[in-house]
Amino acid sequence: MSKKMAIIGGGPVGLYLSILLAKSGHYVSVFEKGTWPVDKVCGQGIMPSGVELLKTIGIEVNNEESFSFSGVRYIDGDNVIEGRLKRPGLGMDRKVLSSKLHQLALLDSKITLKDQSKVDELSLYDKAVSISTNNNFEVFDYVFICDGLNSTFRRKLDLEVKRKGEHRMGARVHFECEPWCDKVEVYWNNGVEAYVTPVGNHKIEIAFLWFEKSIEKGAYLEERLFNLFPELSNKVKGKTKLNDFKAYGPFNTVSMAMKKGPVFLVGDAYKFLDGITGEGISLGLKAATVIAKNFENFSFIHKLKIGLIYLNYAIWVKLALMLSRNLIFRKIIFKFANKFSSFFDYILIMNDVQWGSKNS
């Protein structure tokens, strides 16, 4: 039986979820407070499992607006290790991905896209949810919260909790130039990383992540970040830089639950730990796939499937953050990975494991 659904937040996970639900015969309204395409400060790399899920709904890619990368290269001064993926990952500008998903959603008559539609309030009942926008009230069978890292409705539903430990920050900027490597590059400094992701044949993105106390707040943030990575700075010297430097953070809140009555929290609105593993969007797509197929009879088994996806994520995030902060640990891992060439390949595969989301 068809249900009436609302999705709050029209980012990639929200649009992907709307397409899945509509394909199952449900009627979906997507409320986006801004306009499409939606931008975001992020690494813009999609791991293979996420690429496969996007392909299942009809996302097509080409080398002018995306870039298939073959693996990940870690660079720490003169020490370099490389890992190859079993299937290619995808670098794609977030606005390009947003536009592609938006165009797909427009083609489905069961999806209503509402931009510049800020949801003001949400009220839960036993078997329904009402939401208000601009003094207009609508009632839905289910609501899916996809409003991102700083989710408004996570707070309004009293589900928000602060994460323990030192918080992290992020920033990004794009350059118009040919990628010099067919892999995502990660440059390490103590407590700070720089990520180079090709997002097309003539465009790269450089993203930074750092522990909040590793970089002083204030002016010239972009310049100070690049100064930490002289090798990377030399590679982009003379390249055309786009004036789109943006910083974001801290990443310090998550949800204590993924469901409250007929309301689900999906993607970063539910939980974002760190971008260091490159799994952000793939995680959201995997969880959305499980939820879209099982929302009416969402059981402990489905919660466990999503829980395993996030547990795997949390383990690799913790290990990667140890690499970022601990020079000795980093040297040991680099030495081991160089001695056993398949070690890093295995790490990349385990980081991006499906955990049953494909046919859940």
Short mmCIF file of C-alpha atoms in Angstrom, two decimals:
data_model
loop_
_atom_site.label_atom_id
_atom_site.label_comp_id
_atom_site.label_asym_id
_atom_site.label_seq_id
_atom_site.Cartn_x
_atom_site.Cartn_y
_atom_site.Cartn_z
CA MET A 1 0.00 0.00 0.00
CA SER A 2 1.33 3.42 -0.98
CA LYS A 3 2.40 5.74 1.82
CA LYS A 4 2.71 9.51 1.99
CA MET A 5 6.30 10.45 2.87
CA ALA A 6 8.25 13.59 3.65
CA ILE A 7 12.00 14.03 3.44
CA ILE A 8 13.50 17.04 5.21
CA GLY A 9 16.75 17.94 3.47
CA GLY A 10 17.44 17.67 -0.24
CA GLY A 11 21.09 16.68 -0.22
CA PRO A 12 22.33 13.55 -2.01
CA VAL A 13 21.10 11.13 0.67
CA GLY A 14 17.66 12.77 0.81
CA LEU A 15 17.25 12.71 -2.98
CA TYR A 16 18.56 9.14 -3.25
CA LEU A 17 16.08 8.05 -0.57
CA SER A 18 13.21 9.83 -2.33
CA ILE A 19 13.99 7.96 -5.56
CA LEU A 20 14.10 4.58 -3.78
CA LEU A 21 10.80 5.23 -2.01
CA ALA A 22 9.09 6.42 -5.20
CA LYS A 23 10.31 3.33 -7.06
CA SER A 24 8.50 1.29 -4.42
CA GLY A 25 5.25 3.13 -5.17
CA HIS A 26 5.20 5.71 -2.39
CA TYR A 27 4.48 9.43 -2.72
CA VAL A 28 7.34 11.59 -1.52
CA SER A 29 7.69 15.31 -0.80
CA VAL A 30 11.26 16.60 -0.45
CA PHE A 31 11.64 19.83 1.53
CA GLU A 32 14.88 21.72 0.88
CA LYS A 33 15.45 25.03 2.68
CA GLY A 34 17.84 26.21 -0.05
CA THR A 35 17.87 25.64 -3.79
CA TRP A 36 19.28 22.89 -5.97
CA PRO A 37 22.04 22.05 -6.65
CA VAL A 38 23.09 21.80 -3.01
CA ASP A 39 26.76 22.33 -2.13
CA LYS A 40 28.67 21.04 0.90
CA VAL A 41 32.18 21.20 2.33
CA CYS A 42 33.30 17.58 1.95
CA GLY A 43 35.97 15.40 0.37
CA GLN A 44 33.87 14.69 -2.75
CA GLY A 45 35.20 11.16 -3.13
CA ILE A 46 32.68 8.31 -3.27
CA MET A 47 33.91 4.84 -2.36
CA PRO A 48 33.01 1.88 -4.65
CA SER A 49 30.04 0.67 -2.60
CA GLY A 50 28.46 4.11 -2.85
CA VAL A 51 29.15 4.28 -6.59
CA GLU A 52 27.36 0.94 -7.09
CA LEU A 53 24.30 2.15 -5.18
CA LEU A 54 24.13 5.35 -7.24
CA LYS A 55 24.30 3.29 -10.43
CA THR A 56 21.31 1.19 -9.33
CA ILE A 57 19.06 4.26 -9.50
CA GLY A 58 20.40 5.42 -12.87
CA ILE A 59 23.22 7.85 -12.11
CA GLU A 60 25.53 8.06 -15.13
CA VAL A 61 29.01 9.55 -15.08
CA ASN A 62 31.58 10.85 -17.55
CA ASN A 63 35.15 12.08 -17.24
CA GLU A 64 34.31 15.75 -17.76
CA GLU A 65 32.16 15.97 -14.63
CA SER A 66 33.65 13.16 -12.54
CA PHE A 67 36.80 11.05 -12.21
CA SER A 68 37.17 7.32 -11.54
CA PHE A 69 39.99 6.82 -9.05
CA SER A 70 41.77 3.51 -8.62
CA GLY A 71 42.87 3.73 -5.01
CA VAL A 72 44.34 5.86 -2.23
CA ARG A 73 47.90 7.13 -1.77
CA TYR A 74 49.16 8.16 1.70
CA ILE A 75 52.05 10.65 1.74
CA ASP A 76 54.01 11.54 4.87
CA GLY A 77 57.13 13.40 3.79
CA ASP A 78 59.34 10.89 1.96
CA ASN A 79 57.19 7.96 3.06
CA VAL A 80 54.52 6.86 0.60
CA ILE A 81 52.13 3.90 0.60
CA GLU A 82 49.46 3.07 -1.96
CA GLY A 83 46.38 0.91 -1.87
CA ARG A 84 44.30 -0.21 -4.84
CA LEU A 85 40.54 -0.62 -4.76
CA LYS A 86 38.90 -3.75 -6.19
CA ARG A 87 36.45 -1.48 -8.02
CA PRO A 88 36.91 2.19 -8.90
CA GLY A 89 35.78 4.96 -6.63
CA LEU A 90 34.39 8.22 -7.97
CA GLY A 91 35.42 11.83 -7.47
CA MET A 92 32.53 14.18 -8.21
CA ASP A 93 31.86 17.79 -7.29
CA ARG A 94 29.03 17.81 -4.76
CA LYS A 95 26.98 20.28 -6.82
CA VAL A 96 27.29 18.00 -9.87
CA LEU A 97 26.09 15.00 -7.85
CA SER A 98 23.26 17.07 -6.41
CA SER A 99 22.22 18.19 -9.88
CA LYS A 100 22.22 14.63 -11.26
CA LEU A 101 20.10 13.32 -8.40
CA HIS A 102 17.78 16.31 -8.67
CA GLN A 103 17.24 15.66 -12.39
CA LEU A 104 16.45 12.01 -11.69
CA ALA A 105 13.96 12.94 -8.98
CA LEU A 106 12.25 15.42 -11.32
CA LEU A 107 11.50 12.57 -13.73
CA ASP A 108 9.45 10.66 -11.16
CA SER A 109 5.82 11.81 -10.90
CA LYS A 110 5.59 10.42 -7.35
CA ILE A 111 8.23 12.87 -6.09
CA THR A 112 7.39 16.48 -5.28
CA LEU A 113 10.45 18.69 -4.91
CA LYS A 114 10.02 21.81 -2.78
CA ASP A 115 12.98 24.16 -2.72
CA GLN A 116 13.21 27.24 -0.49
CA SER A 117 10.88 25.34 1.84
CA LYS A 118 12.12 25.56 5.40
CA VAL A 119 10.25 23.20 7.71
CA ASP A 120 9.38 25.08 10.89
CA GLU A 121 7.86 22.43 13.12
CA LEU A 122 7.38 18.68 13.27
CA SER A 123 4.79 16.93 15.47
CA LEU A 124 4.70 13.18 16.11
CA TYR A 125 1.54 11.12 16.51
CA ASP A 126 1.07 7.37 16.91
CA LYS A 127 0.92 6.61 13.21
CA ALA A 128 1.57 9.93 11.51
CA VAL A 129 3.69 13.06 11.53
CA SER A 130 2.64 16.63 10.77
CA ILE A 131 5.04 19.26 9.52
CA SER A 132 4.55 22.98 8.99
CA THR A 133 6.17 25.19 6.37
CA ASN A 134 5.24 28.86 5.96
CA ASN A 135 2.12 28.30 8.10
CA ASN A 136 1.01 25.39 5.90
CA PHE A 137 0.43 22.07 7.64
CA GLU A 138 0.70 18.64 6.05
CA VAL A 139 0.33 15.17 7.54
CA PHE A 140 2.57 12.28 6.46
CA ASP A 141 2.78 8.60 7.28
CA TYR A 142 6.55 8.78 7.70
CA VAL A 143 9.19 11.51 7.80
CA PHE A 144 12.89 11.04 7.04
CA ILE A 145 15.30 13.60 8.48
CA CYS A 146 18.21 14.19 6.07
CA ASP A 147 19.18 17.72 7.07
CA GLY A 148 22.85 17.04 7.61
CA LEU A 149 25.60 17.32 10.14
CA ASN A 150 24.06 20.20 12.11
CA SER A 151 20.55 18.75 11.97
CA THR A 152 17.89 21.10 13.31
CA PHE A 153 15.38 18.31 13.82
CA ARG A 154 17.80 16.04 15.62
CA ARG A 155 17.80 18.74 18.29
CA LYS A 156 14.04 19.31 18.13
CA LEU A 157 13.42 15.59 18.62
CA ASP A 158 15.69 15.64 21.71
CA LEU A 159 18.01 13.08 20.14
CA GLU A 160 21.19 15.14 19.92
CA VAL A 161 24.21 14.22 22.03
CA LYS A 162 27.70 15.73 22.16
CA ARG A 163 30.62 13.56 21.16
CA LYS A 164 33.47 13.08 23.59
CA GLY A 165 37.03 14.01 22.77
CA GLU A 166 38.62 16.79 20.76
CA HIS A 167 36.50 17.97 17.87
CA ARG A 168 37.47 18.16 14.21
CA MET A 169 37.11 20.85 11.57
CA GLY A 170 37.16 20.81 7.78
CA ALA A 171 37.71 23.04 4.73
CA ARG A 172 37.94 22.72 0.97
CA VAL A 173 38.98 24.54 -2.21
CA HIS A 174 38.98 23.62 -5.93
CA PHE A 175 41.63 24.04 -8.63
CA GLU A 176 41.21 23.89 -12.40
CA CYS A 177 43.99 21.55 -13.50
CA GLU A 178 44.53 18.05 -14.78
CA PRO A 179 44.83 15.47 -11.98
CA TRP A 180 48.44 14.34 -11.57
CA CYS A 181 47.43 11.02 -10.01
CA ASP A 182 44.67 8.44 -10.61
CA LYS A 183 44.28 7.98 -6.85
CA VAL A 184 43.01 10.09 -3.98
CA GLU A 185 46.07 11.49 -2.22
CA VAL A 186 46.20 11.99 1.54
CA TYR A 187 49.00 14.16 2.96
CA TRP A 188 49.73 13.81 6.68
CA ASN A 189 50.87 16.31 9.26
CA ASN A 190 50.42 15.91 13.00
CA GLY A 191 46.70 16.31 13.62
CA VAL A 192 46.04 17.73 10.14
CA GLU A 193 45.43 16.01 6.80
CA ALA A 194 45.08 17.26 3.22
CA TYR A 195 43.06 15.25 0.69
CA VAL A 196 43.42 15.66 -3.07
CA THR A 197 40.46 14.25 -5.00
CA PRO A 198 40.20 14.47 -8.80
CA VAL A 199 36.60 15.45 -9.64
CA GLY A 200 37.00 15.61 -13.42
CA ASN A 201 39.64 15.52 -16.14
CA HIS A 202 40.36 19.22 -15.54
CA LYS A 203 39.45 19.79 -11.90
CA ILE A 204 40.64 18.70 -8.46
CA GLU A 205 39.42 19.37 -4.95
CA ILE A 206 41.71 19.80 -1.97
CA ALA A 207 40.07 19.24 1.40
CA PHE A 208 41.59 19.65 4.84
CA LEU A 209 40.63 18.02 8.11
CA TRP A 210 42.17 18.88 11.46
CA PHE A 211 41.75 18.61 15.20
CA GLU A 212 40.32 21.87 16.45
CA LYS A 213 43.33 22.66 18.65
CA SER A 214 45.84 21.87 15.89
CA ILE A 215 45.09 25.07 13.97
CA GLU A 216 44.55 28.46 15.56
CA LYS A 217 41.36 30.25 14.60
CA GLY A 218 41.65 33.53 12.76
CA ALA A 219 42.62 35.09 9.47
CA TYR A 220 44.56 33.50 6.60
CA LEU A 221 43.29 30.01 7.41
CA GLU A 222 43.67 28.77 3.83
CA GLU A 223 47.25 30.02 3.60
CA ARG A 224 48.17 28.51 6.97
CA LEU A 225 46.72 25.13 5.98
CA PHE A 226 48.67 25.01 2.72
CA ASN A 227 51.87 26.03 4.53
CA LEU A 228 51.68 22.75 6.46
CA PHE A 229 52.02 20.79 3.20
CA PRO A 230 54.87 22.28 1.11
CA GLU A 231 54.96 19.35 -1.35
CA LEU A 232 51.26 19.76 -2.10
CA SER A 233 51.61 23.55 -2.30
CA ASN A 234 54.31 23.14 -4.95
CA LYS A 235 52.09 20.83 -7.00
CA VAL A 236 49.31 23.44 -7.26
CA LYS A 237 51.63 26.42 -7.65
CA GLY A 238 50.61 28.31 -10.78
CA LYS A 239 47.36 26.35 -11.14
CA THR A 240 44.06 28.20 -11.45
CA LYS A 241 42.44 28.30 -8.03
CA LEU A 242 38.69 28.77 -7.81
CA ASN A 243 37.61 31.26 -5.18
CA ASP A 244 35.48 28.77 -3.28
CA PHE A 245 37.45 28.13 -0.08
CA LYS A 246 35.04 27.22 2.70
CA ALA A 247 35.55 25.91 6.22
CA TYR A 248 33.09 23.86 8.26
CA GLY A 249 32.76 22.40 11.73
CA PRO A 250 33.17 21.38 14.40
CA PHE A 251 31.90 17.82 13.92
CA ASN A 252 30.78 17.34 17.49
CA THR A 253 27.17 16.09 17.63
CA VAL A 254 25.37 12.88 16.68
CA SER A 255 21.96 11.29 17.30
CA MET A 256 21.38 8.83 20.11
CA ALA A 257 18.87 6.92 17.92
CA MET A 258 18.08 6.48 14.22
CA LYS A 259 14.32 6.29 14.76
CA LYS A 260 11.68 7.97 16.88
CA GLY A 261 8.15 6.80 16.13
CA PRO A 262 7.46 7.22 12.40
CA VAL A 263 10.53 9.48 12.01
CA PHE A 264 13.92 8.22 10.78
CA LEU A 265 17.25 10.05 10.86
CA VAL A 266 19.40 9.24 7.84
CA GLY A 267 22.94 10.12 6.78
CA ASP A 268 24.84 12.83 8.63
CA ALA A 269 21.68 13.80 10.52
CA TYR A 270 21.99 10.45 12.26
CA LYS A 271 25.72 10.17 12.70
CA PHE A 272 28.88 11.69 11.24
CA LEU A 273 32.15 10.85 12.94
CA ASP A 274 34.82 12.08 10.55
CA GLY A 275 35.68 12.38 6.87
CA ILE A 276 39.09 10.75 7.29
CA THR A 277 38.00 7.39 5.78
CA GLY A 278 36.14 8.88 2.80
CA GLU A 279 33.02 6.89 3.65
CA GLY A 280 30.58 9.74 4.43
CA ILE A 281 28.17 9.63 1.51
CA SER A 282 28.46 5.87 1.02
CA LEU A 283 27.39 5.37 4.64
CA GLY A 284 24.30 7.49 4.13
CA LEU A 285 23.37 5.66 0.92
CA LYS A 286 23.81 2.25 2.56
CA ALA A 287 21.64 3.18 5.54
CA ALA A 288 19.03 4.78 3.26
CA THR A 289 18.85 1.55 1.23
CA VAL A 290 18.10 -0.53 4.33
CA ILE A 291 15.54 1.97 5.63
CA ALA A 292 13.75 2.42 2.30
CA LYS A 293 13.12 -1.32 2.03
CA ASN A 294 12.14 -1.93 5.65
CA PHE A 295 10.68 1.25 7.17
CA GLU A 296 7.22 -0.25 7.78
CA ASN A 297 8.54 -3.25 9.70
CA PHE A 298 11.79 -1.82 10.95
CA SER A 299 13.11 -4.43 13.36
CA PHE A 300 16.13 -5.16 15.49
CA ILE A 301 17.67 -7.00 12.52
CA HIS A 302 17.49 -3.90 10.31
CA LYS A 303 18.83 -1.73 13.10
CA LEU A 304 21.67 -4.24 13.53
CA LYS A 305 22.52 -4.13 9.81
CA ILE A 306 22.87 -0.36 9.92
CA GLY A 307 24.67 -0.62 13.25
CA LEU A 308 27.28 -2.93 11.72
CA ILE A 309 27.83 -0.47 8.88
CA TYR A 310 28.49 2.31 11.39
CA LEU A 311 30.56 0.10 13.69
CA ASN A 312 32.89 -0.73 10.81
CA TYR A 313 33.07 3.00 10.04
CA ALA A 314 33.84 3.88 13.68
CA ILE A 315 36.67 1.33 13.92
CA TRP A 316 38.46 2.62 10.83
CA VAL A 317 37.90 6.25 11.83
CA LYS A 318 39.51 5.59 15.21
CA LEU A 319 42.52 3.90 13.63
CA ALA A 320 42.91 6.63 11.00
CA LEU A 321 42.74 9.38 13.65
CA MET A 322 45.51 7.58 15.54
CA LEU A 323 47.57 7.76 12.34
CA SER A 324 46.90 11.48 12.12
CA ARG A 325 48.02 12.30 15.65
CA ASN A 326 50.74 9.76 16.34
CA LEU A 327 53.90 10.05 14.24
CA ILE A 328 55.44 6.84 15.62
CA PHE A 329 52.29 4.82 14.90
CA ARG A 330 52.21 6.32 11.42
CA LYS A 331 55.82 5.31 10.76
CA ILE A 332 55.13 1.74 11.93
CA ILE A 333 52.06 1.40 9.69
CA PHE A 334 53.87 2.90 6.68
CA LYS A 335 56.82 0.53 7.17
CA PHE A 336 54.53 -2.49 7.53
CA ALA A 337 52.45 -1.51 4.49
CA ASN A 338 55.57 -1.07 2.36
CA LYS A 339 56.82 -4.51 3.41
CA PHE A 340 53.50 -6.24 2.75
CA SER A 341 52.12 -4.64 -0.41
CA SER A 342 48.63 -6.15 -0.13
CA PHE A 343 48.11 -4.84 3.42
CA PHE A 344 46.81 -1.40 2.42
CA ASP A 345 44.63 -2.94 -0.33
CA TYR A 346 43.00 -5.09 2.35
CA ILE A 347 42.45 -2.06 4.61
CA LEU A 348 40.65 -0.20 1.81
CA ILE A 349 38.43 -3.21 1.08
CA MET A 350 37.47 -3.65 4.74
CA ASN A 351 36.83 0.08 5.12
CA ASP A 352 34.26 -0.05 2.31
CA VAL A 353 32.58 -3.36 3.12
CA GLN A 354 28.87 -3.59 2.20
CA TRP A 355 27.58 -5.33 5.36
CA GLY A 356 24.40 -6.52 3.69
CA SER A 357 22.99 -3.15 2.60
CA LYS A 358 22.65 -4.12 -1.06
CA ASN A 359 19.76 -6.54 -0.75
CA SER A 360 18.47 -5.64 2.70
#
